[in-house]
Tab-separated table of C-alpha atoms and ligand atoms in Angstrom:
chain	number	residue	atom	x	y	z
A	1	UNK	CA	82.639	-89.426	105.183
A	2	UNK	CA	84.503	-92.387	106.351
A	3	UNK	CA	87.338	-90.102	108.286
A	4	UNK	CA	84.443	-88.247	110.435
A	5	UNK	CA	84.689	-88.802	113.779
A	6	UNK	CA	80.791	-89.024	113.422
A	7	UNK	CA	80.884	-92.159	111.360
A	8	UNK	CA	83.684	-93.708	113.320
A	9	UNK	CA	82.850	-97.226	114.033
A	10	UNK	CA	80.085	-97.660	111.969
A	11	UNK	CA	79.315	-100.311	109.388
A	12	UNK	CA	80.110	-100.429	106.154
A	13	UNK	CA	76.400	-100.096	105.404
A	14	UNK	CA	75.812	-97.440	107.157
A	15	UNK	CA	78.186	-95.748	105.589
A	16	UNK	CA	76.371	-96.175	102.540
A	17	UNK	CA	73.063	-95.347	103.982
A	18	UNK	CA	74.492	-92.381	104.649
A	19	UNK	CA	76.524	-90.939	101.639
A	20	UNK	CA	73.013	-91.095	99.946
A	21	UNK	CA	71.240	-88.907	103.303
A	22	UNK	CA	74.570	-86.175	102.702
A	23	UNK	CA	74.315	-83.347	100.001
A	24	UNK	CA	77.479	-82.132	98.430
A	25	UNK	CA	78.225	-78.553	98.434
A	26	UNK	CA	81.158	-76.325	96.893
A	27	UNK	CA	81.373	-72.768	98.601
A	28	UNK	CA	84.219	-70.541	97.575
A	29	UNK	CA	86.576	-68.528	100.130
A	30	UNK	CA	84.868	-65.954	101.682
A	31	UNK	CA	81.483	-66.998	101.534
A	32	UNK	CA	79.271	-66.601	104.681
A	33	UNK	CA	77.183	-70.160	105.120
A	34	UNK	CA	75.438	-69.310	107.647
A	35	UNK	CA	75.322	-66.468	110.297
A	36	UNK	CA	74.650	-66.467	114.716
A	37	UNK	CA	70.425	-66.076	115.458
A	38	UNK	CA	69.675	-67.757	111.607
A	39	UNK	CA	67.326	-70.452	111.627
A	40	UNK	CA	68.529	-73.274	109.731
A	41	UNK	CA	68.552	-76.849	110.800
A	42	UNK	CA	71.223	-78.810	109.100
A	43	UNK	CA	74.187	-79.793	110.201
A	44	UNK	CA	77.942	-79.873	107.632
A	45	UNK	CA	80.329	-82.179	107.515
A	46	UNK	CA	83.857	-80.520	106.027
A	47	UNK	CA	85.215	-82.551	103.091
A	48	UNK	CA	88.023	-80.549	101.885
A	49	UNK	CA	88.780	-76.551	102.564
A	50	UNK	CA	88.530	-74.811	105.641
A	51	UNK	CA	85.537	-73.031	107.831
A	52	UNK	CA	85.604	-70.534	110.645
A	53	UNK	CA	83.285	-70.299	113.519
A	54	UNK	CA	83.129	-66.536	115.410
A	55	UNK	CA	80.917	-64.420	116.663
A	56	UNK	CA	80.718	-60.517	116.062
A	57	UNK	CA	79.415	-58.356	118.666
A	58	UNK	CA	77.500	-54.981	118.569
A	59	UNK	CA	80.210	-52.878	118.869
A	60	UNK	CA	81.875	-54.950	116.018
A	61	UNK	CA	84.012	-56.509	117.866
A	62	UNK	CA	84.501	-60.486	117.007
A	63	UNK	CA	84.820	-63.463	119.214
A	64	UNK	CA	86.430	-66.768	116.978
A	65	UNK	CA	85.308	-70.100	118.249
A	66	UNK	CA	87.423	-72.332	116.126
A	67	UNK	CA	88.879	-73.317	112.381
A	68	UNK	CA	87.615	-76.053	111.426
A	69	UNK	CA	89.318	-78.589	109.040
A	70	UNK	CA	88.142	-81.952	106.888
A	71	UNK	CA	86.292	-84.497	108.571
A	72	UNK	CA	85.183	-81.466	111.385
A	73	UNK	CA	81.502	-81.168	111.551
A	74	UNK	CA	79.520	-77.961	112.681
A	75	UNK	CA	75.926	-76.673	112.511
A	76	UNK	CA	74.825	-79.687	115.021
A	77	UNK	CA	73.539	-77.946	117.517
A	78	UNK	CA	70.484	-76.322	115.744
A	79	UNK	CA	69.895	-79.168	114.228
A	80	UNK	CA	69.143	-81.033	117.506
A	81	UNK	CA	67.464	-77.917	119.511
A	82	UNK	CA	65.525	-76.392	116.894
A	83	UNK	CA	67.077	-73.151	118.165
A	84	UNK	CA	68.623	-70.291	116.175
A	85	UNK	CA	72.908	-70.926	115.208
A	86	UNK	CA	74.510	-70.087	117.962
A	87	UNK	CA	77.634	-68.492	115.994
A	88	UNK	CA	78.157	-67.862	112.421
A	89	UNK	CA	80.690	-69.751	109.958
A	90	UNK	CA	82.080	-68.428	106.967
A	91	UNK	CA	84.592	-70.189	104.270
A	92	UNK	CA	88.113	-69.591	104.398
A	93	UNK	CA	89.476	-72.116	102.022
A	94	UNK	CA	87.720	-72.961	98.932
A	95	UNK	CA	85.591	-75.819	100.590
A	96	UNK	CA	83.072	-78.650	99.763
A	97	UNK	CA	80.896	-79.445	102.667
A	98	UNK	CA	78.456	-82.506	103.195
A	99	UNK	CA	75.107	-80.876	104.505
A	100	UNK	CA	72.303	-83.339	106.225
A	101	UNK	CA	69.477	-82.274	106.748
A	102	UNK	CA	66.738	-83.042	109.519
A	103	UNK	CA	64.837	-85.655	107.414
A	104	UNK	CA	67.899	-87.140	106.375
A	105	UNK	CA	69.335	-86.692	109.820
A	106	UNK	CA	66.266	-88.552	111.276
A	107	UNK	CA	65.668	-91.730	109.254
A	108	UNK	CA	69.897	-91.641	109.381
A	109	UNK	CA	70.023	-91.849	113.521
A	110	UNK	CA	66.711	-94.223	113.253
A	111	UNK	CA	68.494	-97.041	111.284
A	112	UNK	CA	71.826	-96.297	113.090
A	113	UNK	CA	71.968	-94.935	116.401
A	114	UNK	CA	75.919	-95.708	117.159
A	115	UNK	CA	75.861	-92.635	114.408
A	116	UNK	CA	73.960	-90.417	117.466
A	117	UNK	CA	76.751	-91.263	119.861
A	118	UNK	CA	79.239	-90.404	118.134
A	119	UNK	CA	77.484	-86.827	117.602
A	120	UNK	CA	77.435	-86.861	121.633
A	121	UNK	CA	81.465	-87.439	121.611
A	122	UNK	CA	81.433	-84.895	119.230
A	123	UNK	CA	79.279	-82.474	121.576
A	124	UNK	CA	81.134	-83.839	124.853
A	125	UNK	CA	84.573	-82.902	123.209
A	126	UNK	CA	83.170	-79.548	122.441
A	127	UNK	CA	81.874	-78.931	126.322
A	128	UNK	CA	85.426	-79.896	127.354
A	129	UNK	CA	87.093	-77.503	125.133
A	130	UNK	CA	84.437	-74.586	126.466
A	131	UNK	CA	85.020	-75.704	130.212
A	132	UNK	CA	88.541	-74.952	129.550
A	133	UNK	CA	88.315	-71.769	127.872
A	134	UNK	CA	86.164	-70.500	130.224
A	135	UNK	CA	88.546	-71.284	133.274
A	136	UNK	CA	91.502	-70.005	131.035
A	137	UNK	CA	89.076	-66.625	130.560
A	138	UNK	CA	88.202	-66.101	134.293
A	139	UNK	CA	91.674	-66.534	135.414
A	140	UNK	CA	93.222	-64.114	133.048
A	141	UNK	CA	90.146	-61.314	134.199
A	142	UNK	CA	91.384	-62.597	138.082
A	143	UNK	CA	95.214	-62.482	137.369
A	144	UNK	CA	94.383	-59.065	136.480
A	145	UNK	CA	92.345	-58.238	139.326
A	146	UNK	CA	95.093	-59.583	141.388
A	147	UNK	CA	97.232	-57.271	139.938
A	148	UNK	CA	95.411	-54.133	140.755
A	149	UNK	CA	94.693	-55.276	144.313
A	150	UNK	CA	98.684	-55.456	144.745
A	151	UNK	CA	99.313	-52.203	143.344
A	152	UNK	CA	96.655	-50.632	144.985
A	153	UNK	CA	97.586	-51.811	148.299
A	154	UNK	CA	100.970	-50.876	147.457
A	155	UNK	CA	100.044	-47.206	146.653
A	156	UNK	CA	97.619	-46.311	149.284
A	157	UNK	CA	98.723	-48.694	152.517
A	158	UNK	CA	102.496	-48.587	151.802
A	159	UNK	CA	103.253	-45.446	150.026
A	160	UNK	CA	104.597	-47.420	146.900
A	161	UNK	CA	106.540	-49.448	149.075
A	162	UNK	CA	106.950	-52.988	147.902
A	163	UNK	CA	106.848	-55.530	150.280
A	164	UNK	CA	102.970	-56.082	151.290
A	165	UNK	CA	102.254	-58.069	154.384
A	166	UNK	CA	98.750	-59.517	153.768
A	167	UNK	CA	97.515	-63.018	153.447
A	168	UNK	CA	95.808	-64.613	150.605
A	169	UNK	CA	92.144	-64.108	152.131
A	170	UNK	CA	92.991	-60.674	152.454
A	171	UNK	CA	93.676	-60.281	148.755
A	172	UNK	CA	91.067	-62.409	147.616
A	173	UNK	CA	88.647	-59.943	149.402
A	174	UNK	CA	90.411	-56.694	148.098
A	175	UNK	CA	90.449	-58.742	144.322
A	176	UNK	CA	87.164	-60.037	144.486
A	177	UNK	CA	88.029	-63.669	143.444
A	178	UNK	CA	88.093	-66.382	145.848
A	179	UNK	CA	91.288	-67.834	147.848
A	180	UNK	CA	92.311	-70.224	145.633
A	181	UNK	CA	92.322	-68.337	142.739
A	182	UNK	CA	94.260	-65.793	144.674
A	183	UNK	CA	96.462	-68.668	145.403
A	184	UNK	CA	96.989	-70.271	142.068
A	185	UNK	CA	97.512	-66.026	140.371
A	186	UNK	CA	100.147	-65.991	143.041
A	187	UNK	CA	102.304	-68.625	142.292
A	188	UNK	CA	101.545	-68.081	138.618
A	189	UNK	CA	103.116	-64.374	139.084
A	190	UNK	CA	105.926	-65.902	141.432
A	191	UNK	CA	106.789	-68.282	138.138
A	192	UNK	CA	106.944	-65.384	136.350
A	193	UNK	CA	109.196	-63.214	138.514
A	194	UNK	CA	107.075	-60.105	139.257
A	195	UNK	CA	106.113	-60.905	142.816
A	196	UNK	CA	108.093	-63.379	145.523
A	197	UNK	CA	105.986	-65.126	147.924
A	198	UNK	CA	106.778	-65.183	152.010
A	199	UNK	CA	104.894	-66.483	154.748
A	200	UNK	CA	102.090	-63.891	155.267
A	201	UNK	CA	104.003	-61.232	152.545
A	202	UNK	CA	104.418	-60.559	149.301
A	203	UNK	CA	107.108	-58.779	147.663
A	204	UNK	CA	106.216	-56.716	144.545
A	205	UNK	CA	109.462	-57.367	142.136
A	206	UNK	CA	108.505	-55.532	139.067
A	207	UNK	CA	105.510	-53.403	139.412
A	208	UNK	CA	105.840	-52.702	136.018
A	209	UNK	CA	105.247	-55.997	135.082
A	210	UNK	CA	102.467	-55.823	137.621
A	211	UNK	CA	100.677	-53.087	135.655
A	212	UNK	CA	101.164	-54.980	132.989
A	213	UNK	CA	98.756	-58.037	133.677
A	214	UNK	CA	96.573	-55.680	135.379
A	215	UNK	CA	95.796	-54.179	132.215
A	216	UNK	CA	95.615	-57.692	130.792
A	217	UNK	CA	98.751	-56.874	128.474
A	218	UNK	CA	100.522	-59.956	129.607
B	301	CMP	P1	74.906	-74.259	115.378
B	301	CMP	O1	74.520	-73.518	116.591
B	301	CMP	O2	73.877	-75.022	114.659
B	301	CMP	O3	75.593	-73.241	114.375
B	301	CMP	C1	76.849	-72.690	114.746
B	301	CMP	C2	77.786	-73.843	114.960
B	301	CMP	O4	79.083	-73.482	115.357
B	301	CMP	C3	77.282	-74.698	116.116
B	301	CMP	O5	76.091	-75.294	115.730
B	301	CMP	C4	78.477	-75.569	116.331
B	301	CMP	O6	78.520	-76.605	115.392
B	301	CMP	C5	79.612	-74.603	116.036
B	301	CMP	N1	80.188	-74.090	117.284
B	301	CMP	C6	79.602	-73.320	118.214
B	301	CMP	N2	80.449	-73.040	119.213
B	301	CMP	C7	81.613	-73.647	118.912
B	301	CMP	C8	82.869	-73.742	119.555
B	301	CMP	N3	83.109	-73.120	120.725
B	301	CMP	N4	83.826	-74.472	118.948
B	301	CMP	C9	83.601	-75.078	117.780
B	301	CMP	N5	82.432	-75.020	117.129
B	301	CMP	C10	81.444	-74.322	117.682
């Protein structure tokens, strides 16, 4: 328990307090702990082994969140909002896991509250990580909206002809994605060779390649 980033800092004591609030659990590979929309309010703490967070959709389809090592903890969130887990987590690697549960949870963050900051660290870390993903997510749908805008353009204003004059408003219009995004697909492309930038133009190098990220194969 000492190497979680949720006891980091804390006293001795506390520590103590605390191996006493945390049941130990052994779960073997492949076993399902808990699954998305389940009520359950406990949170884990890994202690050796590994655990997977994903989603699955209706169509089947599955959405993985993150691996999660020793000293990682997961299953927070219900415990603090009452609310259904928001994503499922099944074993990987033969694992023990701490569990706390809301009683122990309570009378744990009573006596120590540096305990409940670290869980916000833990939660602020987390938003971070989902910020990011979600700007990596929306630029790789816009890269390929970019795409088809050029192409498009290309095809039915210049007869497959490959050097486009139009500015980056123009294209953010015809993509559907603001300027700057336009802007920052743009050079990203450039980097990559498939389009070179002028003042007011751009040249498609390999449309190809173009087609490529349009169909969000690279
Ligand atoms: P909870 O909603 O209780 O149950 C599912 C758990 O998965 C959730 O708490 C978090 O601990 C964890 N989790 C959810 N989303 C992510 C994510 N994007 N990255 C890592 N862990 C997550």
């Amino acid at each position: 328990l000492a190497q979680t980033p949720l006891f980091r800092g804390v006293s001795e004591t506390a520590l103590q307090v605390a191996r006493e609030a945390f049941v130990a659990r052994s779960y073997p590979a492949g076993k399902l702990i808990f699954e998305a929309g389940d009520l359950g309010a406990a949170l884990y703490v890994v202690q050796s082994g590994k655990v997977r967070i994903y989603r699955t959709y209706f169509d089947g389809r599955e959405r993985m969140f993150a691996y999660l090592g020793p000293g990682e903890v997961f299953g927070e969130m219900s415990l603090l909002d009452d609310q259904p887990r928001s994503a499922s987590a099944e074993v990987v690697e033969d694992a023990v896991l701490l569990v706390l549960y809301q009683d122990g949870y309570w009378s744990l963050v009573r006596r120590y509250p540096e305990i409940l900051h670290n869980l916000a660290v833990i939660l602020a870390k987390r938003l971070r990580e989902a910020d990011l993903e979600l700007e990596v997510l929306s630029f790789e749908e816009a890269r390929g909206r970019v795409a088809y805008a050029l192409i498009k353009l290309s095809r039915q204003l210049y007869n497959g002809g490959n050097k486009l004059r139009l500015t980056h408003m123009e294209l953010a219009q015809l993509s559907g994605t603001s300027r700057e995004t336009v802007t920052r697909v743009l050079h990203a492309l450039r980097d990559e060779e498939l389009v070179k930038l002028g003042s007011g133009s751009v040249e498609l190098l390999d449309p190809t390649g173009l087609e490529e990220v349009m169909l969000g194969l690279r």
